[in-house]
Amino acid sequence: MARSIPDARKVSYIPIIIGAVTLVLLLACYFYLNSSHRTGDSESQASAEAKAYVKNLELSDVKMQAAENFMQQQVVEVGGKITNKGNRPLSSIDVFCLFYSVDGRMIHRERVSVVRAKTKPLQPEETRSFRLPFDSLPSEWNQAMPHLVVAQITFAQ
C-alpha cells in the first residue's frame, strides 16, 4: 500500500506581508526625512519687508555663559532681551548665531528662534527674554560672543 504525497505545500504569507509593510514604512521615513520642505530650513532668506523692519528690533542685556549638562558636556548659553520698537506684532524672529575662530574665520553658523511662532506674538513696544543653548560648538571657537544676525521675521496676522 503506497502512501500518497501531498503536492500542495502550505505557504505562510505572514512573513511576506510583514516584510512588505516594513519596506513601505522605511521608504516613507526616508522620503520624509529627506524632503526639501522642512520648516526650519536654515537657508531661507528674510523678505525685503523683514529686512527693512530689522531696524525696529533692539537687543539688550545680551550675555553668554557656559555650563555643563547632565552628560558632562559643555553647553554655551546666550541670553538677553529683545524689544520690538516698531508698530507691527511679530509672530517669530529667527537669528543666525555666527561663531568665529581665533584667526577670525567663521567656523560655525546656527539658526535659532528668538521669538517662536508657537508663543504669543511680540507686540509693539514689548520686551521679551530669550535663551539660546548651544551644545555642539567646535573646539576651535574663540570663546567670544557670537554675532547675532536676523535671519527671518514673520509678521503676525
Coordinates of C-alpha atoms in Angstrom, one line a residue:
M1 CA 0.0 0.0 0.0
A2 CA 1.6 3.2 -1.1
R3 CA 1.2 6.5 0.6
S4 CA 0.1 9.5 -1.3
I5 CA 2.4 12.5 -1.1
P6 CA 0.6 15.8 -0.9
D7 CA 1.5 18.1 -3.8
A8 CA 0.4 21.3 -2.4
R9 CA 2.6 22.8 0.3
K10 CA 1.2 25.2 2.8
V11 CA 2.8 28.6 2.3
S12 CA 2.6 31.2 5.0
Y13 CA 2.1 34.7 3.6
I14 CA 2.6 36.4 7.0
P15 CA 6.4 37.0 6.7
I16 CA 5.9 38.4 3.2
I17 CA 3.3 40.8 4.4
I18 CA 5.4 41.9 7.3
G19 CA 8.4 42.4 5.0
A20 CA 6.3 44.5 2.6
V21 CA 4.9 46.7 5.3
T22 CA 8.3 47.2 6.8
L23 CA 9.7 48.2 3.4
V24 CA 6.9 50.7 2.8
L25 CA 7.5 52.3 6.3
L26 CA 11.2 52.5 5.7
L27 CA 10.7 54.2 2.4
A28 CA 8.1 56.6 3.9
C29 CA 10.6 57.6 6.7
Y30 CA 13.4 58.0 4.2
F31 CA 11.4 60.4 2.0
Y32 CA 10.0 62.3 4.9
L33 CA 13.5 62.9 6.4
N34 CA 15.0 63.9 3.1
S35 CA 12.2 66.1 1.9
S36 CA 13.1 69.7 0.9
H37 CA 10.1 71.4 2.5
R38 CA 11.4 71.3 6.1
T39 CA 10.1 74.2 8.2
G40 CA 13.4 75.0 9.8
D41 CA 15.3 75.4 6.6
S42 CA 18.4 77.3 7.5
E43 CA 19.0 78.7 4.1
S44 CA 15.7 80.6 3.5
Q45 CA 16.2 84.3 3.3
A46 CA 14.4 87.2 5.0
S47 CA 11.9 89.1 2.8
A48 CA 12.7 92.7 1.8
E49 CA 9.9 93.8 4.2
A50 CA 11.5 91.9 7.1
K51 CA 15.0 93.3 6.3
A52 CA 13.5 96.8 6.4
Y53 CA 11.9 96.1 9.8
V54 CA 15.2 94.9 11.4
K55 CA 16.0 98.5 12.5
N56 CA 13.0 98.3 14.8
L57 CA 14.4 95.4 16.9
E58 CA 16.6 96.1 19.8
L59 CA 18.8 93.5 21.7
S60 CA 19.7 94.3 25.3
D61 CA 21.3 92.6 28.3
V62 CA 22.9 90.0 26.0
K63 CA 25.2 87.7 28.0
M64 CA 26.9 84.5 27.4
Q65 CA 27.6 81.7 30.0
A66 CA 28.9 78.2 29.9
A67 CA 27.6 75.3 32.0
E68 CA 27.8 71.5 32.0
N69 CA 24.7 69.5 31.1
F70 CA 23.8 66.2 32.8
M71 CA 26.1 64.3 30.4
Q72 CA 29.1 66.4 31.4
Q73 CA 29.1 68.2 28.0
Q74 CA 29.8 72.0 27.9
V75 CA 26.7 73.9 27.0
V76 CA 27.1 77.6 26.0
E77 CA 24.0 79.8 26.5
V78 CA 23.4 83.2 25.0
G79 CA 20.6 85.0 26.7
G80 CA 19.2 88.5 26.7
K81 CA 16.1 90.6 25.8
I82 CA 14.6 91.7 22.5
T83 CA 12.3 94.7 22.1
N84 CA 10.0 95.4 19.2
K85 CA 10.3 99.2 18.7
G86 CA 8.2 99.1 15.6
N87 CA 4.5 99.3 15.0
R88 CA 3.7 95.7 13.9
P89 CA 3.3 92.5 16.0
L90 CA 5.8 89.7 15.2
S91 CA 4.9 86.0 15.4
S92 CA 8.5 84.8 15.0
I93 CA 12.1 86.0 14.8
D94 CA 15.0 83.8 13.8
V95 CA 18.7 84.7 14.0
F96 CA 21.9 83.2 12.7
C97 CA 24.5 82.9 15.5
L98 CA 27.9 83.1 13.9
F99 CA 30.8 81.7 15.8
Y100 CA 34.4 82.5 14.9
S101 CA 37.9 81.0 15.3
V102 CA 40.8 82.9 16.8
D103 CA 42.0 83.9 13.4
G104 CA 38.6 85.5 12.5
R105 CA 37.2 82.8 10.3
M106 CA 33.6 81.8 10.8
I107 CA 33.6 78.2 11.8
H108 CA 30.0 77.6 12.9
R109 CA 26.6 79.0 12.0
E110 CA 23.4 78.0 13.7
R111 CA 19.9 79.3 13.1
V112 CA 17.8 79.6 16.2
S113 CA 14.5 81.2 17.2
V114 CA 14.5 84.2 19.5
V115 CA 10.7 84.5 19.3
R116 CA 8.9 81.3 18.4
A117 CA 5.8 81.1 16.3
K118 CA 4.2 78.8 18.9
T119 CA 4.1 81.6 21.5
K120 CA 2.1 84.7 21.5
P121 CA 3.3 87.4 19.1
L122 CA 5.8 90.0 20.2
Q123 CA 3.7 93.2 20.3
P124 CA 4.9 96.7 19.5
E125 CA 7.0 98.2 22.4
E126 CA 7.1 94.8 24.1
T127 CA 10.3 93.3 25.5
R128 CA 10.8 89.6 25.9
S129 CA 13.7 87.5 27.3
F130 CA 15.3 84.8 25.2
R131 CA 17.8 81.9 25.9
L132 CA 19.8 80.2 23.2
P133 CA 21.6 77.0 24.2
F134 CA 24.5 75.6 22.1
D135 CA 25.9 72.2 22.9
S136 CA 28.0 71.3 19.8
L137 CA 30.4 74.1 19.2
P138 CA 33.7 73.4 17.5
S139 CA 36.8 73.3 19.7
E140 CA 38.4 76.0 17.5
W141 CA 35.8 78.5 18.6
N142 CA 37.4 81.7 20.1
Q143 CA 35.1 81.7 23.1
A144 CA 33.8 85.2 22.2
M145 CA 30.2 86.2 22.0
P146 CA 28.8 85.1 18.6
H147 CA 27.5 87.6 16.2
L148 CA 23.7 87.6 16.0
V149 CA 22.2 88.3 12.6
V150 CA 18.5 88.4 11.9
A151 CA 17.6 85.6 9.5
Q152 CA 13.9 85.9 9.3
I153 CA 11.0 87.8 10.7
T154 CA 7.4 86.7 10.4
F155 CA 4.7 89.3 10.9
A156 CA 1.6 88.4 12.9
Q157 CA -1.7 88.5 11.1

